[in-house]
Amino acid sequence: MDFVQCRAQILQSLHQRDKQNAQFERFIRQYEQLADQLLHSVAKNNRFVSVHRGSDGNSDELASVRIELADLYKTKALNDQQLINANNRLGEVEHQLRSVQLELAFELKFLKTDLERANAEKRQISEDRQCLLDEHIALQTAYHSMEEKYVKTDQERAELIVRLKELKEKEISLVNEMNEREMQIQHQKLQSQLAEASRPNLALDAKAYEMVTMDGFSDVPSNSSIGCGRERFLSCGDVIPERCSAKFECNEMGEVNDVLFHPNGHCFFTAGMDKKVKMWAMDHDSFCKKAEFAGANQGTTRLDLDMDCRHILASSNDSTVRVWSLEGQRLRFTFTGHSEKVTTARFFNSGRSVVSGSNDRTIKVWDIVKSICQKTLFPASTVADLVSNERGIGCPLISCHFDKSIRFWDFRSGDQPAKFLKLGARVTSLDITSDCRSLLCSARDETLTLIDLRTFATLHIYSAEQYRTSSDFGRAVVSPSDSFVASGSADGHIFVWNLLTTRLEKVLHKGGHDGAAVLSLSWHPGGHSLLSGDKRRGVCLWR
C-alpha cells in the first residue's frame, strides 16, 4: 500500500470517528462553559471573601454570590451526570458497532467462500459440458462408422447365409446318399440271406401269406368300421424312411399340433388349431377322412388313445380335456378345472383315469367313471408334456416343464415329486421306449437326451449342426423297436438318429414341409413309416 492510499484510509477513519463523536460534542462544550463559569465564580468568590474580610459592609452581596455559586454547583453536577450517561451510551453504541462489524465480517467471509465454491463448480460444469460435447461428437462419429460397418456386414451376412444354405443342402444330400448306399448294401445282404433261407420248401400256414403291400401298409378293407378295428400291428423291425410319399393339408387353418397313428396301422389322427380331431384312413398314397370329433372351443394340443383303442382324448387351449368314443364319435367326457390352456393330456391308470398338464402350472388327475378331479399337483412351472410309465420301472407318471426340469411322480409317496432332474434348457416333449427302460427328452438347447429310468443317468445325447428345436412344444419320438429317434426341426427338416450309436442316419426334407417348422411326429406301429405335422396345416407321410 503506497502513501496516498494510507493517508486516505487514515483520513477516512478520522472522519468516521468525528461522525461518531459529533453527537456528544454539545455536551462537551457545555461542560467546558460550565467549568469556565465555575472557575470564574470561584475566583470572584475568593475575591469577595478577601474583600469581606476587609469590609463587613458587603454581606448582602456575599450572600447573593453564594447562592449563585450553589446554583452553579447544581448545574455542574447535572452536566456531569449527563456526561456520564452520554459516555455509557457511547460505550454501548461502540460495543454494538463492533458486534455488527464482526457479524458482517463473518458473513462477508462466508459469502466469499460460497462465491469461490460456486465459481469452482461453474468452471467444473463448463469443463464437464465441454467434455460431454466432445464425447458426443466422438460417439456420433463412431456411430456413423459402425452404421456403415453394420450395413456392409449385414450384406456379407446375407451372402454367407445363402452360401451356408447351399452348403447345408449339399451336406444333407451327401449324408442321405451315403446312408442310401449303406441301406442298399444292407438290403442286398438281407435279400441274399432271405433267398438262402427261403430255398427249403416249408409247409406254411395260410395266414402266413398275408403280406403287407410294397408301400408298407396292409390294404384297408372297404367295409372297415370307423373305429379302424382294435387289432394291433406287429412290428417286424424299424426302417428309416427314404422319401415323402404323400402330403396334404389336414386343417383349414393354423398348426398341426399333434399326429397319432392307430395301433393297427390302418389310420391316424390329427389335432390342430381348427378345433377338431380328425381320423384319416390310408390307402397306399391316398388319405380319406373317416371321422371328425368336434366340441372344442379352441385349438387342440395333444392326442392319446386308451389301451383298448375305444376312446381318444384331446387337450385343448380352452382349458379343457375331452374324451370321445371311436365307434360313435360321441363326446363322452369333458374335464374342466384348469385356469389356462391345457398343453398335454394322457390316459392313466389303465384307462380309468386321465392326467393333464396346463399353463396354469398344475397337473390334474381325473377319474373317468366319476368325472371328478381326484388330485391336483403343483410343480410351479408350465407343463410341456406328460408320459405314463405304468408298465415300466420307477415312477408311473413323468412330466417336463419350462423351468428346465423333469419331475417323476409317485402318488404313493405324496404330492411332491419323487425325483427331480434338471436339464440345460426348457424341456419340450417326452417319449418312453417300448421296453420302458429309457426316456427320450427334447429340449430348447437343440439337443435330445436319453435317460435311464433305473439310474436316472444320461445315456446318450443327440444333436446335429443344422437341427433347431421347432417350438416350446415340439415333439421327439422313439421308433417302435427302439432303433431310432426322430425329431422335427424349425426349418422343416426331420432328423433321424440311431438310438444306440447317436449317429445321424437321415435328414428328411425333399418334397416335405417346404421350410415350415415340424411340430409333431408319429412312427407307424410297423416301424417302416413316419408321419409328421407342421406349422402350416401340412401333414407328410415318409416311407
PDB file of N, CA and C in Angstrom, residues 107 124 127 155 269 311 318 339 483 503 521:
ATOM      1  N   GLU A 107     -20.008 -12.861   7.877  1.00  0.00           N
ATOM      2  CA  GLU A 107     -20.901 -13.129   6.742  1.00  0.00           C
ATOM      3  C   GLU A 107     -20.199 -12.855   5.419  1.00  0.00           C
ATOM      4  N   GLN A 124     -16.113 -26.240 -13.218  1.00  0.00           N
ATOM      5  CA  GLN A 124     -16.161 -27.692 -13.403  1.00  0.00           C
ATOM      6  C   GLN A 124     -17.291 -28.092 -14.351  1.00  0.00           C
ATOM      7  N   GLU A 127     -16.270 -27.332 -17.808  1.00  0.00           N
ATOM      8  CA  GLU A 127     -15.333 -28.337 -18.308  1.00  0.00           C
ATOM      9  C   GLU A 127     -16.051 -29.653 -18.629  1.00  0.00           C
ATOM     10  N   GLN A 155     -24.836 -57.129 -45.322  1.00  0.00           N
ATOM     11  CA  GLN A 155     -24.797 -57.638 -46.693  1.00  0.00           C
ATOM     12  C   GLN A 155     -23.948 -58.904 -46.780  1.00  0.00           C
ATOM     13  N   PHE A 269     -54.652 -90.051 -36.595  1.00  0.00           N
ATOM     14  CA  PHE A 269     -55.436 -88.921 -36.101  1.00  0.00           C
ATOM     15  C   PHE A 269     -54.583 -87.651 -36.165  1.00  0.00           C
ATOM     16  N   HIS A 311     -61.439 -95.257 -27.031  1.00  0.00           N
ATOM     17  CA  HIS A 311     -61.632 -93.820 -26.818  1.00  0.00           C
ATOM     18  C   HIS A 311     -60.364 -93.061 -27.214  1.00  0.00           C
ATOM     19  N   ASP A 318     -58.794 -74.291 -24.676  1.00  0.00           N
ATOM     20  CA  ASP A 318     -59.915 -73.726 -23.919  1.00  0.00           C
ATOM     21  C   ASP A 318     -59.960 -74.253 -22.491  1.00  0.00           C
ATOM     22  N   SER A 339     -57.189 -73.317 -15.220  1.00  0.00           N
ATOM     23  CA  SER A 339     -57.454 -71.892 -15.420  1.00  0.00           C
ATOM     24  C   SER A 339     -56.820 -71.349 -16.692  1.00  0.00           C
ATOM     25  N   SER A 483     -35.032 -98.558 -32.273  1.00  0.00           N
ATOM     26  CA  SER A 483     -33.813 -98.486 -33.080  1.00  0.00           C
ATOM     27  C   SER A 483     -33.415 -97.053 -33.391  1.00  0.00           C
ATOM     28  N   ARG A 503     -25.669 -91.794 -33.997  1.00  0.00           N
ATOM     29  CA  ARG A 503     -25.281 -91.358 -35.339  1.00  0.00           C
ATOM     30  C   ARG A 503     -26.491 -90.777 -36.073  1.00  0.00           C
ATOM     31  N   LEU A 521     -44.709 -85.578 -34.563  1.00  0.00           N
ATOM     32  CA  LEU A 521     -44.267 -86.781 -35.270  1.00  0.00           C
ATOM     33  C   LEU A 521     -44.957 -87.991 -34.663  1.00  0.00           C
TER      34      LEU A 521
END
